[in-house]
Tab-separated table of C-alpha atoms in Angstrom:
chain	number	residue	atom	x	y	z
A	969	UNK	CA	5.292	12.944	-19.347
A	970	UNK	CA	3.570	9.973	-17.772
A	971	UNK	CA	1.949	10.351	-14.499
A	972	UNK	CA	2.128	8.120	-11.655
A	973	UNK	CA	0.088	7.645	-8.849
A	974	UNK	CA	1.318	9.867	-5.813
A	975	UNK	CA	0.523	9.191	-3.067
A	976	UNK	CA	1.063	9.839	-0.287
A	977	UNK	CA	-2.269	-3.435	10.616
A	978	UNK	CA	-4.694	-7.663	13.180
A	979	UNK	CA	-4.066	-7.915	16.404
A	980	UNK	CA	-5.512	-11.186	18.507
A	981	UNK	CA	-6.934	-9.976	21.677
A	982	UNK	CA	-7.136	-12.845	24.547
A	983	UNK	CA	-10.561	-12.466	26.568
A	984	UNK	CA	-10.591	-9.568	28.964
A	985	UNK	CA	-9.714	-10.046	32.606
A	986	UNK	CA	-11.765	-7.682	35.009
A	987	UNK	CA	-8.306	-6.175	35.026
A	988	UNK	CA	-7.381	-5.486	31.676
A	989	UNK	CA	-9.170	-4.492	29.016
A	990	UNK	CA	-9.104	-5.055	25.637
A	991	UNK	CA	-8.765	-1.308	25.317
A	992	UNK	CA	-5.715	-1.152	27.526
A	993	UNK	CA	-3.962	-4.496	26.087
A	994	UNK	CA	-4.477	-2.757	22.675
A	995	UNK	CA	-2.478	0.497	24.204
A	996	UNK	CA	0.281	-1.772	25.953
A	997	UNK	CA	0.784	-4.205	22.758
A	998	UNK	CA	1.067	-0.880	20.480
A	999	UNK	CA	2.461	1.440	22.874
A	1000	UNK	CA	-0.064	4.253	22.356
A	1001	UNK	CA	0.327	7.038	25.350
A	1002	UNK	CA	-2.419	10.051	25.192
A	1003	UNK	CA	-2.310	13.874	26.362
A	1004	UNK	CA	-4.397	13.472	29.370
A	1005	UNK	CA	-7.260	11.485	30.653
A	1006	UNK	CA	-10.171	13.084	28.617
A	1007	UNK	CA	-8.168	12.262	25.362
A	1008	UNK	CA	-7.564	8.679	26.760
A	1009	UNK	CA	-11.337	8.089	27.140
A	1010	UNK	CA	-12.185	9.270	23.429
A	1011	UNK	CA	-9.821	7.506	21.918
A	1012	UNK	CA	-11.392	4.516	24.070
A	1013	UNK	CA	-14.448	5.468	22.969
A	1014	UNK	CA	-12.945	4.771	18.971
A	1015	UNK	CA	-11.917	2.049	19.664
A	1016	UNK	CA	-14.705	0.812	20.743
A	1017	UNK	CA	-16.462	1.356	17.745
A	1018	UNK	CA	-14.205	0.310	15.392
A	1019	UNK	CA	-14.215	-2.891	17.545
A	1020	UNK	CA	-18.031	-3.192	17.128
A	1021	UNK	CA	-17.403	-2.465	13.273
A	1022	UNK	CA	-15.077	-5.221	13.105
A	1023	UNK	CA	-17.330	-7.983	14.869
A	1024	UNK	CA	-20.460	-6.766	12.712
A	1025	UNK	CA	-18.274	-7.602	9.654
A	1026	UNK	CA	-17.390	-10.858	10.834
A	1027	UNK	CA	-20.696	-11.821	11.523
A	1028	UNK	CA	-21.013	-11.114	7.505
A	1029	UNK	CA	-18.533	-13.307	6.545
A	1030	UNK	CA	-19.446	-16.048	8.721
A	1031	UNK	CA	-22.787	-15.933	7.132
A	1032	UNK	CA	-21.379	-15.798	3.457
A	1033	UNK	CA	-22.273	-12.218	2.478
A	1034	UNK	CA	-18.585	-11.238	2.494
A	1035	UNK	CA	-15.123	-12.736	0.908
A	1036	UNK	CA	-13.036	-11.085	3.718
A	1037	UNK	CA	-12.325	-10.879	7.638
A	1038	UNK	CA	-10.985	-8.113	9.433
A	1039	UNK	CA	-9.153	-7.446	12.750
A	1040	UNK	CA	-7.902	-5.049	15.041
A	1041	UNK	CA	-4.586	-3.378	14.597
A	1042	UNK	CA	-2.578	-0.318	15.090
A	1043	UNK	CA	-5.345	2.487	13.646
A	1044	UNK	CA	-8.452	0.661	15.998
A	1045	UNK	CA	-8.419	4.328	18.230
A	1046	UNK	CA	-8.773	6.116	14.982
A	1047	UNK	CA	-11.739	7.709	12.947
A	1048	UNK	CA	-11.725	6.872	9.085
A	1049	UNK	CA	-10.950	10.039	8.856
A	1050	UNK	CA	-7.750	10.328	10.550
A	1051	UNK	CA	-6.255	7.257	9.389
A	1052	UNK	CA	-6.864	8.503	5.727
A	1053	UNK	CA	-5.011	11.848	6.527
A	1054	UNK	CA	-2.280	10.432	7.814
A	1055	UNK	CA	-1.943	7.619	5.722
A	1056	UNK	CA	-3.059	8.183	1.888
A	1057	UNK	CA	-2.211	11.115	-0.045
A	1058	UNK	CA	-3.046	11.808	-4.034
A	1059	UNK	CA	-2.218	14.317	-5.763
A	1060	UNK	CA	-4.370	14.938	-8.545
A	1061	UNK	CA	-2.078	15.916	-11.669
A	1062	UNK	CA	-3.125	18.225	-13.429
A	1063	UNK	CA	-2.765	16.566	-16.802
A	1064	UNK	CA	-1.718	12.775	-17.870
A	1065	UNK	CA	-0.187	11.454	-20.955
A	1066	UNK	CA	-0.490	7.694	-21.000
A	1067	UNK	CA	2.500	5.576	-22.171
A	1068	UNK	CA	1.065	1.913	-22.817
A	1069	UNK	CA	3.014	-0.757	-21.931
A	1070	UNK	CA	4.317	-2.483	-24.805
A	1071	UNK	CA	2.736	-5.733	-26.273
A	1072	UNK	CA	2.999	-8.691	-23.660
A	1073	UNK	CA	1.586	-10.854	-25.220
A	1074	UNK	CA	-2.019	-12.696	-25.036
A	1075	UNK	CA	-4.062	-12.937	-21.762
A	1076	UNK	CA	-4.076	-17.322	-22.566
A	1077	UNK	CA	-0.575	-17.238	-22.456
A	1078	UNK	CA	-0.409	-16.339	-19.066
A	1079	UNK	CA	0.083	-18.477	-15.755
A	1080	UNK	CA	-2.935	-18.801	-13.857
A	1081	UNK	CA	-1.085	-17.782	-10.562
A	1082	UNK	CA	2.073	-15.234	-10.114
A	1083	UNK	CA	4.004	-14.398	-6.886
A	1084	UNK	CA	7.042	-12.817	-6.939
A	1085	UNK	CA	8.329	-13.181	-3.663
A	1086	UNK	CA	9.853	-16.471	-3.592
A	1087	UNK	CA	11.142	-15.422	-6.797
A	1088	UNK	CA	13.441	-12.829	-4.715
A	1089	UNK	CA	11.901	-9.583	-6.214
A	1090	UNK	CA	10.281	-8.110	-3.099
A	1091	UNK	CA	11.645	-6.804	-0.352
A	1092	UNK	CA	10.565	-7.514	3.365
A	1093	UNK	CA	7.060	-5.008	4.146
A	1094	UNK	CA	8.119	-1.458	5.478
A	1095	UNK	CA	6.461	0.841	7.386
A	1096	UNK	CA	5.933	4.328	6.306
A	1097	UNK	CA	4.443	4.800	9.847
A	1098	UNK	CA	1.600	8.173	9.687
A	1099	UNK	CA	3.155	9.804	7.294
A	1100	UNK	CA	1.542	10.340	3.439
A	1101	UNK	CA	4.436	9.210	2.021
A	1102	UNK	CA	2.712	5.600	0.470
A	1103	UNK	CA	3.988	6.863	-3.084
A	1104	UNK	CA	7.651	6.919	-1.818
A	1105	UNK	CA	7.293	3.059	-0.719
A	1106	UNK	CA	4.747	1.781	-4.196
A	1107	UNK	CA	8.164	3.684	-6.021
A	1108	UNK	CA	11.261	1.990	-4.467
A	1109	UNK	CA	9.018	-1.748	-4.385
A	1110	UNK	CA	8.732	-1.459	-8.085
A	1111	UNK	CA	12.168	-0.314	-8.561
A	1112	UNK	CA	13.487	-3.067	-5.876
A	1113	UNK	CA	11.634	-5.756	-8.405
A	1114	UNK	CA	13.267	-4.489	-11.493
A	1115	UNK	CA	16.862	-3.959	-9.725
A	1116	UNK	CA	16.392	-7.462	-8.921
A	1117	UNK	CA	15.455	-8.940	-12.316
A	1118	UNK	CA	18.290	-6.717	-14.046
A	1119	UNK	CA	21.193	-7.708	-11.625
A	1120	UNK	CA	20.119	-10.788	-9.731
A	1121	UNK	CA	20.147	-8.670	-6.104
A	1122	UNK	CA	17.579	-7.644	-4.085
A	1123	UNK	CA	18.683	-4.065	-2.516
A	1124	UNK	CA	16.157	-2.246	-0.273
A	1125	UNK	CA	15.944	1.435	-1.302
A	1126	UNK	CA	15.313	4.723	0.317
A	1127	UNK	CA	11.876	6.277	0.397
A	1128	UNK	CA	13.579	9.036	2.236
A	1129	UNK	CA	15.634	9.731	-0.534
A	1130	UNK	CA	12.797	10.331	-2.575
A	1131	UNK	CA	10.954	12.206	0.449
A	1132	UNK	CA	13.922	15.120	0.508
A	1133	UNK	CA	15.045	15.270	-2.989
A	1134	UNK	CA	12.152	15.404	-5.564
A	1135	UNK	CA	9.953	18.335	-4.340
A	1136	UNK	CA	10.817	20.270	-7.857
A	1137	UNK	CA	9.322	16.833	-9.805
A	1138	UNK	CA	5.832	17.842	-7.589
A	1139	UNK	CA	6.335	15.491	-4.631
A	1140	UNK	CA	5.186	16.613	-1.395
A	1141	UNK	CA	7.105	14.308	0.932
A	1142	UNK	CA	4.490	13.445	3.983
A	1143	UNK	CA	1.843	15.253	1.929
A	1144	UNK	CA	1.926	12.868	-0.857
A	1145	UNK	CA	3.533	12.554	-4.498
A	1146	UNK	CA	3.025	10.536	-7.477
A	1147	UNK	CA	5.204	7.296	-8.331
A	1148	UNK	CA	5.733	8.178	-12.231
A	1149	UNK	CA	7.456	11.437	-10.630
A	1150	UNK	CA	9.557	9.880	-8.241
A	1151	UNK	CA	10.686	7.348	-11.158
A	1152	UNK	CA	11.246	10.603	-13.644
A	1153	UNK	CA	13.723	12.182	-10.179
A	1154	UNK	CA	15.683	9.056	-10.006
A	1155	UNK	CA	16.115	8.760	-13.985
A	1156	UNK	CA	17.767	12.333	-14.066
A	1157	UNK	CA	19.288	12.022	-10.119
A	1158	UNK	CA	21.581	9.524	-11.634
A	1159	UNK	CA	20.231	6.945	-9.211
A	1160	UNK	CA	18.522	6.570	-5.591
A	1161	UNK	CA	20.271	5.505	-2.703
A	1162	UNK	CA	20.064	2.406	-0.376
A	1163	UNK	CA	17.689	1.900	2.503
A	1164	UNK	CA	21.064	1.089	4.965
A	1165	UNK	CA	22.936	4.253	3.968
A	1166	UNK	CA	19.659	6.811	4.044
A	1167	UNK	CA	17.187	5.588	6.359
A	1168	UNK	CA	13.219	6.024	6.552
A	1169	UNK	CA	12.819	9.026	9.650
A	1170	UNK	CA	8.507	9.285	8.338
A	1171	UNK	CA	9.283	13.059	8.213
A	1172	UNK	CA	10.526	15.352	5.747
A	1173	UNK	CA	14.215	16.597	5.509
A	1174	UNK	CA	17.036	18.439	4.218
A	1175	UNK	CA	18.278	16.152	0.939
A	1176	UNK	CA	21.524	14.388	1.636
A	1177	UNK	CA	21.681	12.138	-1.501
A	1178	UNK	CA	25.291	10.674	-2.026
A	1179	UNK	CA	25.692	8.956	-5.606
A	1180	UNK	CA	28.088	6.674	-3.747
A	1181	UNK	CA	25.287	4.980	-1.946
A	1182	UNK	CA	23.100	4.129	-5.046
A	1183	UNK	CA	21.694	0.692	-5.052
A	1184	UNK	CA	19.644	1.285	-8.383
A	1185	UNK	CA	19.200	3.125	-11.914
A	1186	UNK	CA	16.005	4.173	-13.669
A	1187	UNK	CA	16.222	4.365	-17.475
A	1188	UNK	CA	12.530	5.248	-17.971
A	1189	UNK	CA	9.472	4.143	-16.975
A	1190	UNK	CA	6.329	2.892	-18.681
A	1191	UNK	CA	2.844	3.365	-17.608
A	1192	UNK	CA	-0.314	0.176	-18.119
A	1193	UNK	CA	-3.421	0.433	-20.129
A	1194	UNK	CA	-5.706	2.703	-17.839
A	1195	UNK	CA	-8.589	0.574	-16.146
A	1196	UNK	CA	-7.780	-2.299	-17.884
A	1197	UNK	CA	-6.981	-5.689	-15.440
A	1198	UNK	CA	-6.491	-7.766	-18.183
A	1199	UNK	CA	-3.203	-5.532	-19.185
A	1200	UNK	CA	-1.933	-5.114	-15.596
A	1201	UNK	CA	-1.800	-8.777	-15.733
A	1202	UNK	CA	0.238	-9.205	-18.243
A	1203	UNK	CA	2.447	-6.450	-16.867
A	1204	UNK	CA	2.833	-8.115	-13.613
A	1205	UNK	CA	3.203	-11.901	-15.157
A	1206	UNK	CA	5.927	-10.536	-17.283
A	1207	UNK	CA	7.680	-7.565	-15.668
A	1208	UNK	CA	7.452	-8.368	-12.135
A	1209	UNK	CA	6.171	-6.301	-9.366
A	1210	UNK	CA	3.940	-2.901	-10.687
A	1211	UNK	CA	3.487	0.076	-9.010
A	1212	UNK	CA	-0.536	0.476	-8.434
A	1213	UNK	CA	-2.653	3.497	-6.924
A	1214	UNK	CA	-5.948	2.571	-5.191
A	1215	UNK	CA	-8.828	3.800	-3.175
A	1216	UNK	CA	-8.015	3.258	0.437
A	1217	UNK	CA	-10.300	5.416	2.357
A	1218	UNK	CA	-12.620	2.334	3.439
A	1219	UNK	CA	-12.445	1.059	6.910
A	1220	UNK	CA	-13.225	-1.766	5.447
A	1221	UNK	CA	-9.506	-1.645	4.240
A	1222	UNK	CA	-8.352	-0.272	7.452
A	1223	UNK	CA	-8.911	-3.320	8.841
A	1224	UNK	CA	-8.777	-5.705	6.093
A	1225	UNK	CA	-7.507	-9.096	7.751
A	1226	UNK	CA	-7.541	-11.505	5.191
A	1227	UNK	CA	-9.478	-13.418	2.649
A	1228	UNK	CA	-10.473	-11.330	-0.646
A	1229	UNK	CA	-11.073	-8.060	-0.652
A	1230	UNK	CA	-14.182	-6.453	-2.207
A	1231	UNK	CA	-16.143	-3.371	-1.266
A	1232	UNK	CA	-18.724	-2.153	-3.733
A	1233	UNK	CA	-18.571	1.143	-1.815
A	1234	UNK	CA	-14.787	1.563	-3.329
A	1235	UNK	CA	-13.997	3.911	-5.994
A	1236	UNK	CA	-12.137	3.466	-9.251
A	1237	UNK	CA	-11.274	6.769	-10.113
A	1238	UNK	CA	-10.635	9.216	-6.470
A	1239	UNK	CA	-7.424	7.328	-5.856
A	1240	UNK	CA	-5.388	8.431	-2.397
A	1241	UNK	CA	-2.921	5.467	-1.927
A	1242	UNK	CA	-0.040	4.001	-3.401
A	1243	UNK	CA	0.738	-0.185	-3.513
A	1244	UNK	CA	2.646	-2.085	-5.197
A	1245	UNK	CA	0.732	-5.501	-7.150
A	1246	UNK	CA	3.525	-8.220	-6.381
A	1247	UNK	CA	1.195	-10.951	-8.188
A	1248	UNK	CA	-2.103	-12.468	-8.268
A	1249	UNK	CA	-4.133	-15.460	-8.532
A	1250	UNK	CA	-7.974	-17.534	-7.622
A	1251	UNK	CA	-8.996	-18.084	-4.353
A	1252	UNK	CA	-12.062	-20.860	-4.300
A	1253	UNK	CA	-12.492	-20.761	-0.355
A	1254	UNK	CA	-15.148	-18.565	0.730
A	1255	UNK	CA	-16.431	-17.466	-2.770
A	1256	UNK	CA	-12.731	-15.400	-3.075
A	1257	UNK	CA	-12.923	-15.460	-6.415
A	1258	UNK	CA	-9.861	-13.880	-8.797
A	1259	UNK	CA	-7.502	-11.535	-6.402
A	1260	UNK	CA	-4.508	-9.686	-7.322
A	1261	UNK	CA	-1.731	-9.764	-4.356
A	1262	UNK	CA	-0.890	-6.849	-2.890
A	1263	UNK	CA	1.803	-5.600	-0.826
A	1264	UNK	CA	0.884	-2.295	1.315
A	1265	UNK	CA	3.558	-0.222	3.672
A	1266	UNK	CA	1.297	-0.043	6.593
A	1267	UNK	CA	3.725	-2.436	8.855
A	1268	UNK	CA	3.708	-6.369	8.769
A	1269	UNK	CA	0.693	-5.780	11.318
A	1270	UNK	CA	-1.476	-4.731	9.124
A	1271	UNK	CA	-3.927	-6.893	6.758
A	1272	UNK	CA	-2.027	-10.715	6.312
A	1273	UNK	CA	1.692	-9.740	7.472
A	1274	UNK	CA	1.573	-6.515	5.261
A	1275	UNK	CA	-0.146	-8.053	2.278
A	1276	UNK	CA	-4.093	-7.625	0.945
A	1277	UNK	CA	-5.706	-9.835	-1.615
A	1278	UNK	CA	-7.580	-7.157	-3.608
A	1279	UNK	CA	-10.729	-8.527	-5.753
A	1280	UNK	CA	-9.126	-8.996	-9.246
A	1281	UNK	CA	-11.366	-8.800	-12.384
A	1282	UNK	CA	-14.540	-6.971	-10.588
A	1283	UNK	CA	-14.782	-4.049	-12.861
A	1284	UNK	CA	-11.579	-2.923	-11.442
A	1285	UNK	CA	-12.385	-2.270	-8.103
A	1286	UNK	CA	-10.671	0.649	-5.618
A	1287	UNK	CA	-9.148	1.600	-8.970
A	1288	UNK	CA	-6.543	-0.979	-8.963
A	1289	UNK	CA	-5.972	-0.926	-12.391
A	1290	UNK	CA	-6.298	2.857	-13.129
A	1291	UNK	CA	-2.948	3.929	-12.872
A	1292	UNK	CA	-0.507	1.472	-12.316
A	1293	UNK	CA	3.235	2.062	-13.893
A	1294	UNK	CA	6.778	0.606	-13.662
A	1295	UNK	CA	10.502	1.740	-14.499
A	1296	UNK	CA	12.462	0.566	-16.731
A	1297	UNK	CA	15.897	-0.007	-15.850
């Protein structure tokens, strides 16, 4: 069986007043409360680096020795380390058979640019909030783009369907799962239901599919060439949007504000989160370069309203290409 990747924003601060802090207009503008006063103070403390990370960065890029700005958002009083548990989640399966995608055609034929949201195939960003459940969200965007290509209508779908009903395909819920699983669930479910009739709670739960609220089909799914960029273009030039796993763990990406993303430091192989590649394109401002478009689940206040453009054609960078699949429908 194929595998899928399981798995599992800036804020603009106005100067300080002797007042407020930036600290405490980045509590009141994201509604963070803490335990007690000590906690309050380290998570100050966090922020405060993360804020000094930030600024460092953008020193970089206003020199030139970076493609990409970042900003502060909803994880600035978190370590690295706690955004990436309760954000990404892979689960490393323990064996992979590779179905290629079929024969697309040749990389010249191709359009030098491909978005598919005006086209109607994506849906609005969601939020998986802290919750590993990225896979869930990369799943139901792919399927969303297929629905839509098949019928002509764009129907959000439940990631909390997926969360409560495929634990025997090896998903994990908030833990983490793999997209090729949650595709190979909905295949022999029968169907997944809407967003409107089984809404995202970020928290596992008792199942309570209902075939009468299914807003899409699987009929199979098909996984890309492994590491190969060339092939995932094709894929998403003529399929639509494709499921993608990639390495997320960098605060770099934690942050990631806009411009094109590209951290040497990024792995193509550990893999811990779950996208969805809605198109991709050349960006000659700032030295951009080739970027694939990106849509993450990490709110609309992450990155550029939700989206990321990832560095496209740099020896496949954070892995983008590694294990990227879509359904068939």
């Amino acid at each position: 069986m194929k595998v899928a990747v399981l798995l599992l924003c800036g804020l603009a601060f106005i100067a300080a007043s002797p007042t407020v802090t930036r600290f405490r207009q980045f509590q009141e503008h994201y509604g963070k409360r803490y335990a007690n006063t000590a906690e309050e103070k380290y998570r100050e403390s966090v922020f405060q680096q993360n804020q000094q990370f930030i600024a460092d960065h953008n020193a970089k890029f206003e020199n030139g020795e970076v493609t990409y700005t970042l900003a502060m958002n909803q994880f600035g009083d978190m370590t690295t380390e706690e955004i990436n548990s309760a954000m990404n989640g892979y689960l490393t399966p323990s064996s992979r058979t590779r179905r290629v995608v079929k024969q697309l055609g040749s990389s010249s034929d191709l359009p030098d640019q491909v978005d598919w949201r005006p086209k109607g195939a994506v849906t609005a960003v969601k939020d998986q909030k802290q919750c590993g459940s990225c896979w869930a969200f990369s799943t139901t965007g792919s399927l969303e783009g297929q629905h839509f290509l098949s019928t002509g209508k764009l129907v959000s779908l439940s990631e909390q369907n997926l969360m409560d009903c495929s634990g025997k395909y090896g998903e994990m819920g908030c833990l983490g799962g793999l997209m090729d699983n949650a595709f190979k669930y909905i295949e022999e479910n029968g169907g997944i239901d809407t967003e409107a009739s089984y809404p995202y709670e970020a928290k596992d739960d008792t199942c309570r599919y209902n075939p009468d609220n299914s807003g899409a089909t699987v009929s199979g799914f098909m996984d890309v060439k492994r590491n190969d960029e060339a092939d995932l273009q094709k894929a998403v030039a003529n399929v639509g949007p494709i499921s993608v796993a990639i390495d997320a763990s960098r605060p770099t990406f934690h942050f990631y504000h806009g411009g094109t993303y590209y951290d040497p430091s990024c792995s193509s192989v550990l893999l811990d989160h779950g996208v969805l590649a809605v198109g991709y394109g050349s960006d000659d401002n700032n030295g951009g370069g080739d970027y694939w478009l990106v849509k993450n689940s990490w709110n609309t206040t992450w990155g550029n309203s939700g989206y990321i453009h990832m560095s496209r054609n740099r020896d496949n960078n954070c892995g983008i290409a590694s294990q990227a699949s879509y359904p068939t429908v």
